[in-house]
PDB file of C-alpha atoms in Angstrom:
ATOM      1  CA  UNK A   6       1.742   1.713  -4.309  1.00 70.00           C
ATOM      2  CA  UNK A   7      -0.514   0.571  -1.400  1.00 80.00           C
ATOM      3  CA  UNK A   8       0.211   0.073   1.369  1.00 89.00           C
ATOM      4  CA  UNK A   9      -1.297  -2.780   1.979  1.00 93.00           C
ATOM      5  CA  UNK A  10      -1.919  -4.987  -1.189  1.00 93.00           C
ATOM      6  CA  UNK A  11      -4.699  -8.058  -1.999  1.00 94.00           C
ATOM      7  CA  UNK A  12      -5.053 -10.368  -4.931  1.00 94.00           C
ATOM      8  CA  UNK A  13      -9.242  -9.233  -5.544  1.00 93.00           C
ATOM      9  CA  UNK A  14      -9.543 -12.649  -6.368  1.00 93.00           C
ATOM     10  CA  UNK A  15     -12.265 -14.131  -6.928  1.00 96.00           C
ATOM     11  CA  UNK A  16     -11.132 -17.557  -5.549  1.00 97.00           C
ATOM     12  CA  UNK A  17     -12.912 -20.310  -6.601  1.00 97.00           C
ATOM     13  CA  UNK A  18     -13.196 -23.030  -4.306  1.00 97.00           C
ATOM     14  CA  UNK A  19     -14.761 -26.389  -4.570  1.00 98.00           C
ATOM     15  CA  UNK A  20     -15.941 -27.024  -1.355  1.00 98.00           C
ATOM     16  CA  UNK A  21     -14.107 -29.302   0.678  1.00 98.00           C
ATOM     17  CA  UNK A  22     -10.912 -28.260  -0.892  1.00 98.00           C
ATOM     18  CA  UNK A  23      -7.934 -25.929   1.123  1.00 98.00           C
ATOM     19  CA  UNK A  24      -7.809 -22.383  -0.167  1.00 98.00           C
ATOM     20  CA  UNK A  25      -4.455 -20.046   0.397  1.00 98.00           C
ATOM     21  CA  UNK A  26      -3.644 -16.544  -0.186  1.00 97.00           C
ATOM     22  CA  UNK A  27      -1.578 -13.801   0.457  1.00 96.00           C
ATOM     23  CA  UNK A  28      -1.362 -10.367   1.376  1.00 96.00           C
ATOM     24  CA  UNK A  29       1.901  -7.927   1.298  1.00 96.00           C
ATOM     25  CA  UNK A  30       2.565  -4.817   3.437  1.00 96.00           C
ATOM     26  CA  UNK A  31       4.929  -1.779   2.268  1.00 94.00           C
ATOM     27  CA  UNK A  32       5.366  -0.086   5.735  1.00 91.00           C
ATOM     28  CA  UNK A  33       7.854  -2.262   7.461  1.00 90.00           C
ATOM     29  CA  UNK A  34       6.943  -0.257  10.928  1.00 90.00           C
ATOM     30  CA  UNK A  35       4.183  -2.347  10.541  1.00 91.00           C
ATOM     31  CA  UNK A  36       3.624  -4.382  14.321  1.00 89.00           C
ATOM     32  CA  UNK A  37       0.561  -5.907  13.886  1.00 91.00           C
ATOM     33  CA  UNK A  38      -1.447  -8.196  11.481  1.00 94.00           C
ATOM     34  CA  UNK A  39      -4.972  -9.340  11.320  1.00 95.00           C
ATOM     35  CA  UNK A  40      -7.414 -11.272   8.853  1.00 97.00           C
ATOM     36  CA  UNK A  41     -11.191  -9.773   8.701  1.00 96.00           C
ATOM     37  CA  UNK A  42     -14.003 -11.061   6.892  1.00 97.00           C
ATOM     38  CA  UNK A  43     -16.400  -9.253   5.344  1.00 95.00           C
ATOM     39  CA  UNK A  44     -19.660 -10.610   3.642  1.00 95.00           C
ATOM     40  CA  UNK A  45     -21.437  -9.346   0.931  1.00 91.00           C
ATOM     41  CA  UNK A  46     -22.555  -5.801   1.997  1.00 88.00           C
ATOM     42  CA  UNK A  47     -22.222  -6.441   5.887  1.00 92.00           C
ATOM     43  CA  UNK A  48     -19.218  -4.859   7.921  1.00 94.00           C
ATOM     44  CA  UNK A  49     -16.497  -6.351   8.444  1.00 95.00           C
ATOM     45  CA  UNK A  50     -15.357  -8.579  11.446  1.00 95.00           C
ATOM     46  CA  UNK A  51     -12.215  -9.651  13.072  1.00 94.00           C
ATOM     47  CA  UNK A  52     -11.646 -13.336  12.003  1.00 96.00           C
ATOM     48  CA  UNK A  53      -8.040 -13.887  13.507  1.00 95.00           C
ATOM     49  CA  UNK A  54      -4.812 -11.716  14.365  1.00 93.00           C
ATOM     50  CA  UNK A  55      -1.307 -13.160  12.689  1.00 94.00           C
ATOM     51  CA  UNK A  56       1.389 -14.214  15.136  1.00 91.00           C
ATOM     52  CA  UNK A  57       4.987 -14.094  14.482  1.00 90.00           C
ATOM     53  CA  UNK A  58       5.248 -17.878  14.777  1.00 91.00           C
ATOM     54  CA  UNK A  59       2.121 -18.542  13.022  1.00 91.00           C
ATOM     55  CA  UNK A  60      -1.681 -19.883  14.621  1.00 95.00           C
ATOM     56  CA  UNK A  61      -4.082 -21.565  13.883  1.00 96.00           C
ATOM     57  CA  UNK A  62      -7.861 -21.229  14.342  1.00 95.00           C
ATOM     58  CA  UNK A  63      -9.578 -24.406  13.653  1.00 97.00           C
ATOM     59  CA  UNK A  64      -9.637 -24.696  10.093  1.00 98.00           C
ATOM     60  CA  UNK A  65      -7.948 -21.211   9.576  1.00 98.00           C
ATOM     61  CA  UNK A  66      -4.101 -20.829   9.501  1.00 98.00           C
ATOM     62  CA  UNK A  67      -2.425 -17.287   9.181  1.00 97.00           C
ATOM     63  CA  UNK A  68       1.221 -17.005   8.794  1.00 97.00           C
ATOM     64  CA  UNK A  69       3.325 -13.787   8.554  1.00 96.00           C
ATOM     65  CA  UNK A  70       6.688 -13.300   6.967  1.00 95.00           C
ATOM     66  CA  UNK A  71       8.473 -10.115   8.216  1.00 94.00           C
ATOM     67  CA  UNK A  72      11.223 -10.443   6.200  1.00 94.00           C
ATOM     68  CA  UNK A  73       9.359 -10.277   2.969  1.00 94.00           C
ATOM     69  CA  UNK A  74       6.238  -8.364   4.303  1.00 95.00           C
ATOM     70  CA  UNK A  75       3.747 -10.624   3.447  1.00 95.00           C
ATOM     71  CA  UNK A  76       0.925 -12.621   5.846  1.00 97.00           C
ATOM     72  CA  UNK A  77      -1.079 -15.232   4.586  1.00 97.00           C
ATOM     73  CA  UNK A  78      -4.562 -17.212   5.174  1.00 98.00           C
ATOM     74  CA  UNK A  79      -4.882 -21.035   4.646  1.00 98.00           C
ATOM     75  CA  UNK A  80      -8.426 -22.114   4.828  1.00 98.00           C
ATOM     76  CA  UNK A  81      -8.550 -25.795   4.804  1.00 98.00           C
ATOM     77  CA  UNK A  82     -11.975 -27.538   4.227  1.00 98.00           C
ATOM     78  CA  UNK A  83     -13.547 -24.867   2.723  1.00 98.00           C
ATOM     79  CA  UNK A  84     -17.271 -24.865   3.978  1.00 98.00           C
ATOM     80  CA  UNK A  85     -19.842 -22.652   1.724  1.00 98.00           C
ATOM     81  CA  UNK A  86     -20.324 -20.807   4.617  1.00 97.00           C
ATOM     82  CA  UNK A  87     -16.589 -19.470   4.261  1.00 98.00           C
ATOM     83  CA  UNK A  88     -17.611 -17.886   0.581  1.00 98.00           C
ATOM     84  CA  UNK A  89     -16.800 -13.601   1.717  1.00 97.00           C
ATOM     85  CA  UNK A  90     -14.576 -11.575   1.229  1.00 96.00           C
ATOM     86  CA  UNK A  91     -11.146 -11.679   3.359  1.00 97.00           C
ATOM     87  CA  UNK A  92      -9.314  -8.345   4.610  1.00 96.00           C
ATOM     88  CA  UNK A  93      -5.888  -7.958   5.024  1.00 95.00           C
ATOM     89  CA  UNK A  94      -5.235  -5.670   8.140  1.00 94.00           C
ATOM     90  CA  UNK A  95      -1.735  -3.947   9.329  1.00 93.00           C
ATOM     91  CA  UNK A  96      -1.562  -1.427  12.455  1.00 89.00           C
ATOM     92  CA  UNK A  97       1.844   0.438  12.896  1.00 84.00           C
ATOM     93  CA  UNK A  98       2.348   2.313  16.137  1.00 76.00           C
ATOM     94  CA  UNK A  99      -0.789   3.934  17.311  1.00 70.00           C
ATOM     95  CA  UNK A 100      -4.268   2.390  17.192  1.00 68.00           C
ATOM     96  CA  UNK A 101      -4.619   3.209  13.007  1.00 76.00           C
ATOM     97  CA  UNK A 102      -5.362   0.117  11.276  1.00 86.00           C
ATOM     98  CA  UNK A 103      -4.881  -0.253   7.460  1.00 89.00           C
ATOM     99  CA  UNK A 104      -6.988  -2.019   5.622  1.00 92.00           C
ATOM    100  CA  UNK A 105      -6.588  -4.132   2.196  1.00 93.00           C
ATOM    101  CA  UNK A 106      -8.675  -4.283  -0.568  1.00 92.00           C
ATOM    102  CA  UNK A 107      -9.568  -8.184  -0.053  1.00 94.00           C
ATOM    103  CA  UNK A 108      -9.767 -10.862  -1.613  1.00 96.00           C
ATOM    104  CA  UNK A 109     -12.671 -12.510  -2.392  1.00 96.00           C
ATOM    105  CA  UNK A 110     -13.307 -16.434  -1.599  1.00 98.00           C
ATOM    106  CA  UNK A 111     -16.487 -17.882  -3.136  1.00 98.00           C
ATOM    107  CA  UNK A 112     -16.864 -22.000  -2.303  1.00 98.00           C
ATOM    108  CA  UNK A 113     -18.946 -23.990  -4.545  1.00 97.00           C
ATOM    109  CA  UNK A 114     -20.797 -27.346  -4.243  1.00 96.00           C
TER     110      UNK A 114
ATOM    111  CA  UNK B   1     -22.367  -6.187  26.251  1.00 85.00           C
ATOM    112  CA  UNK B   2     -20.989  -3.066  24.026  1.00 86.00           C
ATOM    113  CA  UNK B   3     -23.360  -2.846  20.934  1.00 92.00           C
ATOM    114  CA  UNK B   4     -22.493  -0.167  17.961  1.00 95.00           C
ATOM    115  CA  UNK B   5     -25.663   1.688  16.606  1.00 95.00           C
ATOM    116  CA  UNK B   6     -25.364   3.513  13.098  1.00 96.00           C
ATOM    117  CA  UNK B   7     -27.899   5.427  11.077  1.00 96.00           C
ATOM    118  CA  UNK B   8     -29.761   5.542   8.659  1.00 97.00           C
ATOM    119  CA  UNK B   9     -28.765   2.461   7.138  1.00 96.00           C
ATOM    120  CA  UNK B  10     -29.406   3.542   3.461  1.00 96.00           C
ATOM    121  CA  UNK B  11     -30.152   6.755   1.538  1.00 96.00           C
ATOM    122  CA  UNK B  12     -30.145   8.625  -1.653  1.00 97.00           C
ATOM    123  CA  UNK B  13     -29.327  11.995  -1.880  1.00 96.00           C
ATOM    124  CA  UNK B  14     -28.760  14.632  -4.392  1.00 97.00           C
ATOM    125  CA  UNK B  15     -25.108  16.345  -5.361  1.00 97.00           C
ATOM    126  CA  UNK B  16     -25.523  19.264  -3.237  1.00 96.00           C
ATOM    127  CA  UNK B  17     -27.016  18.292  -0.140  1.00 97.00           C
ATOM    128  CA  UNK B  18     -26.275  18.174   3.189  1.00 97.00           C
ATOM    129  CA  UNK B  19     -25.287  14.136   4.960  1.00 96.00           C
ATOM    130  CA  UNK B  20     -25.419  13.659   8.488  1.00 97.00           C
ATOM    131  CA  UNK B  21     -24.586  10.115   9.456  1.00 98.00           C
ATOM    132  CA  UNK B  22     -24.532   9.209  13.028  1.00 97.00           C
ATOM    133  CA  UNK B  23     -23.013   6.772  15.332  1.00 97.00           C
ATOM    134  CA  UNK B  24     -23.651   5.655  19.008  1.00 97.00           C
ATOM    135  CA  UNK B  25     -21.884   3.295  21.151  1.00 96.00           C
ATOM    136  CA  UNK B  26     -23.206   1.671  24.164  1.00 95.00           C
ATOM    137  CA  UNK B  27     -22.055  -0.319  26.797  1.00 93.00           C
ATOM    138  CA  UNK B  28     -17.686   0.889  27.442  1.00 92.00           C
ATOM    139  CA  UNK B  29     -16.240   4.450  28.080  1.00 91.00           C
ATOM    140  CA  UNK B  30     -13.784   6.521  26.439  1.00 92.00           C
ATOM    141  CA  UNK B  31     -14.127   4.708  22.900  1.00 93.00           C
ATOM    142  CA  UNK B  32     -11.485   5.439  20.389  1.00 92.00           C
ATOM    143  CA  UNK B  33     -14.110   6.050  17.501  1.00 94.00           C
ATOM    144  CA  UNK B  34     -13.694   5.942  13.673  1.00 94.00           C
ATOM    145  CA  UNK B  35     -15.688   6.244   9.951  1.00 96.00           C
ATOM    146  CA  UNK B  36     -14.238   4.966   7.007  1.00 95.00           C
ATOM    147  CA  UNK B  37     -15.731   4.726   3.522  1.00 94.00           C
ATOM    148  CA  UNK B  38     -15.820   1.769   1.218  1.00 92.00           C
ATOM    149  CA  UNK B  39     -16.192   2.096  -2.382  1.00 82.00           C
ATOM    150  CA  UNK B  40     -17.492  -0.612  -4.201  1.00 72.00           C
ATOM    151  CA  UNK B  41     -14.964  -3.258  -4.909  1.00 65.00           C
ATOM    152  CA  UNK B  42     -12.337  -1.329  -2.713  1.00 72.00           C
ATOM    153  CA  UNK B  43     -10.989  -1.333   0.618  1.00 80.00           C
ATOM    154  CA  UNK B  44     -11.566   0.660   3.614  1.00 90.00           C
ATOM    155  CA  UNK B  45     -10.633   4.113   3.677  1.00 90.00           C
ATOM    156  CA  UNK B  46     -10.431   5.586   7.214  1.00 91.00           C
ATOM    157  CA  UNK B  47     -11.540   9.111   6.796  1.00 94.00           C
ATOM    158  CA  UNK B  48     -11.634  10.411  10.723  1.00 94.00           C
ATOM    159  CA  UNK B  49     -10.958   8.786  13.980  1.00 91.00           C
ATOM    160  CA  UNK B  50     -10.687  10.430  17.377  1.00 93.00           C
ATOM    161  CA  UNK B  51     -10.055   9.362  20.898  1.00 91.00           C
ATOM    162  CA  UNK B  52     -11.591  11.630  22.964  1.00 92.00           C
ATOM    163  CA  UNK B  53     -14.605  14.146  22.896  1.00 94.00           C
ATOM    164  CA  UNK B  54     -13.716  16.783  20.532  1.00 90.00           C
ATOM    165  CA  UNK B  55     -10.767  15.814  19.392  1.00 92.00           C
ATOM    166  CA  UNK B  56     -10.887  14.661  15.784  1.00 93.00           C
ATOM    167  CA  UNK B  57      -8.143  13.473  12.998  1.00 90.00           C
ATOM    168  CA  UNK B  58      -8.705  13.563   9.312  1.00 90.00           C
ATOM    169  CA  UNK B  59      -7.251  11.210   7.310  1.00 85.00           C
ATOM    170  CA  UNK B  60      -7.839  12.040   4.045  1.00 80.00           C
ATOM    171  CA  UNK B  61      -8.515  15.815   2.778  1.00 70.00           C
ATOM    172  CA  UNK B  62     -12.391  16.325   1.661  1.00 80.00           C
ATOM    173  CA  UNK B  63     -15.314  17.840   1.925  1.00 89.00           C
ATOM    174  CA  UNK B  64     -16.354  15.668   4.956  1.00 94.00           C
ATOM    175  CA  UNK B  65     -16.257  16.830   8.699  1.00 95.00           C
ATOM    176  CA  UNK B  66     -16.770  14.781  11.430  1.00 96.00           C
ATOM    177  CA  UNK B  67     -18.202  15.697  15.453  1.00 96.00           C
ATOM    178  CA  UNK B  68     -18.282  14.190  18.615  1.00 97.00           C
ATOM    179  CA  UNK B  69     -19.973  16.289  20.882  1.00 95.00           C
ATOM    180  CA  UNK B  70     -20.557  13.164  23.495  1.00 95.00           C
ATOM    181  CA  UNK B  71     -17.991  10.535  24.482  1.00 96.00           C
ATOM    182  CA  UNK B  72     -20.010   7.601  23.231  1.00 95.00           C
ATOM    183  CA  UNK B  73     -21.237  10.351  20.179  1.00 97.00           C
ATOM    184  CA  UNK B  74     -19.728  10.212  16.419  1.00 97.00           C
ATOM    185  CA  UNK B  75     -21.603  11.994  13.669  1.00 97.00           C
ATOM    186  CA  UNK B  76     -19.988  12.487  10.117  1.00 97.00           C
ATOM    187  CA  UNK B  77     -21.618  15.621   7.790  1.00 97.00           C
ATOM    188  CA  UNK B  78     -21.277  17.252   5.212  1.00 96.00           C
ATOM    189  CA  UNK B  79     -22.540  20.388   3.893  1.00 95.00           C
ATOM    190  CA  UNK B  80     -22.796  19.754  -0.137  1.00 96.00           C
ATOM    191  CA  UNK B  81     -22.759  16.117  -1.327  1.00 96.00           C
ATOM    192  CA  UNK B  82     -20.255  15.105  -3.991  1.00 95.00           C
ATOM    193  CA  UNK B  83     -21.069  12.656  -6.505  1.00 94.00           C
ATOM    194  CA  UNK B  84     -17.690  11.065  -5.137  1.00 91.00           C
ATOM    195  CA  UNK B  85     -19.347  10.525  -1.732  1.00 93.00           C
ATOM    196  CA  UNK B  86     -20.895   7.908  -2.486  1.00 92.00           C
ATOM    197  CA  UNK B  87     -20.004   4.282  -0.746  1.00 93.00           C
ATOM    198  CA  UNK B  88     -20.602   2.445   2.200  1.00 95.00           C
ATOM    199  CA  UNK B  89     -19.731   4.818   5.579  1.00 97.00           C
ATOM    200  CA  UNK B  90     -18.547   2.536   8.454  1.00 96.00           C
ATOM    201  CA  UNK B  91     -18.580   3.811  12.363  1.00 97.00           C
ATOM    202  CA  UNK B  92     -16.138   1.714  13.998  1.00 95.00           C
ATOM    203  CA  UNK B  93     -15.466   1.993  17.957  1.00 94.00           C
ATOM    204  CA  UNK B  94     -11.918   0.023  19.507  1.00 91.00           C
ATOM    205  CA  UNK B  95     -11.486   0.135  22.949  1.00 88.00           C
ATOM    206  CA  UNK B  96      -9.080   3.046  24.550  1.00 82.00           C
ATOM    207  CA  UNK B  97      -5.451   2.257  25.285  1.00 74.00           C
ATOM    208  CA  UNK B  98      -4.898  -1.225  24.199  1.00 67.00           C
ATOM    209  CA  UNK B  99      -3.858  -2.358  20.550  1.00 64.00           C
ATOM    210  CA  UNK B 100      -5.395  -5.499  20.024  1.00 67.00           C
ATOM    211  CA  UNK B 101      -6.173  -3.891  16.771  1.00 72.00           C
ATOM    212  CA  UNK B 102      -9.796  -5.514  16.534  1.00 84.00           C
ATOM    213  CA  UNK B 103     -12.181  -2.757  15.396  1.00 90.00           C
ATOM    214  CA  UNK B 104     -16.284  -3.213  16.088  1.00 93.00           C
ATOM    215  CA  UNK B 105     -18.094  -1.762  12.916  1.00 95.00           C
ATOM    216  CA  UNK B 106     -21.264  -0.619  12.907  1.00 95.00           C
ATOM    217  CA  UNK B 107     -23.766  -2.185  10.175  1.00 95.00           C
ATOM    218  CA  UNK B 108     -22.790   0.750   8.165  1.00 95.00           C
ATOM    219  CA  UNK B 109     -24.502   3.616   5.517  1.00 96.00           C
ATOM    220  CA  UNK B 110     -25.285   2.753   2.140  1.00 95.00           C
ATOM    221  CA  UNK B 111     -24.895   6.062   0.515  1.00 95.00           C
ATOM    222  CA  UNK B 112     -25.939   6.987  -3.558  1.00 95.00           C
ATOM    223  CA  UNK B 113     -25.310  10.435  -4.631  1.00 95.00           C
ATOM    224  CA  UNK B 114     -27.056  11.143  -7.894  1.00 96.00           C
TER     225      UNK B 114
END
């Protein structure tokens, strides 16, 4: 099993419309939780860490359930701009991140 | 400003060969440095990080080796390509005692074994 585990998607996404997906985590040592995006054969980039209680980034919402080991990413108003590919990202203790294999958003007109 | 410099950008190489990627970061000190792979349609793989000159982990068991002979220096190699090597190579520098866990990547190595 992975350790860290993403629908591949693609999501299809009218744009406009809200967009939500999940991502779930085996190692419960897990402390920290991030979101990165990644377009199409660029690197990736931090988009937002995951808070206990949940945040919010304009039109980006991440939520993370410890007791079921899963985080999430709401987009809402999908922009065509948003169409990339979104990785889930876990660090236990040390500075080792571990990445998922994304899932991959694509907004249309 | 700390900028992330990786090279070359893209090349084919036969199975056999020698790879030397390399990686420079400017502008911080005492970067904890990293190179993962990406194969197509799958996630990152971190293959070597280190936190200090000369002092390198491996991740994953291959026939990749990884230097830094300079603090702000990362260079992967290998000595005989494996049609298996071929992905995307990301450098990736964080900065030195904090966990913030965001990671700067370089624009990363296309690399095609054939």
């Amino acid at each position: 099993r992975k350790e860290v585990e993403q629908d591949p998607g693609p999501f299809n996404v009218p744009e406009g419309a809200t967009v939500a997906f999940n991502c779930t985590y085996s190692n419960s040592a897990s402390q920290s939780f991030f979101w990165y995006r990644q377009d199409c054969r660029k690197e990736p980039k931090l988009l937002m860490s995951v808070y206990s209680s949940g945040n919010e980034d304009g039109r980006f919402t991440a939520q993370l359930n410890r007791a079921s080991q899963y985080i999430s990413l709401l987009i809402r108003d999908s922009k065509l701009s948003d169409s990339a590919t979104y990785l889930c990202v876990t660090r236990a203790a040390g500075n080792k991140l571990t990445f998922g294999g994304g899932t991959r958003v694509l907004v249309k007109p | 400003s700390q900028t992330i410099h990786q090279w070359p950008a893209t090349l084919v190489q036969p199975v056999g060969s020698p790879l030397s990627l390399e990686c420079t970061v400017e502008g911080t000190s005492n970067p904890n440095l990293y190179w993962y792979r990406q194969a197509a349609g799958r996630g990152l793989q971190l293959l070597f990080y280190s936190v200090g000159i000369g002092q390198i982990s491996s991740e994953v068991p291959q026939n990749l080796s990884a230097s830094r002979p300079q603090d702000r220096q990362f260079i992967l190699s290998s000595k005989k390509l494996l049609l298996s090597d071929s992905g995307f190579y990301l450098c990736a520098w964080s900065r030195a005692g904090t966990n913030t866990g965001e990671l700067f990547f370089g624009e990363g190595s296309r690399l095609t074994v054939l």
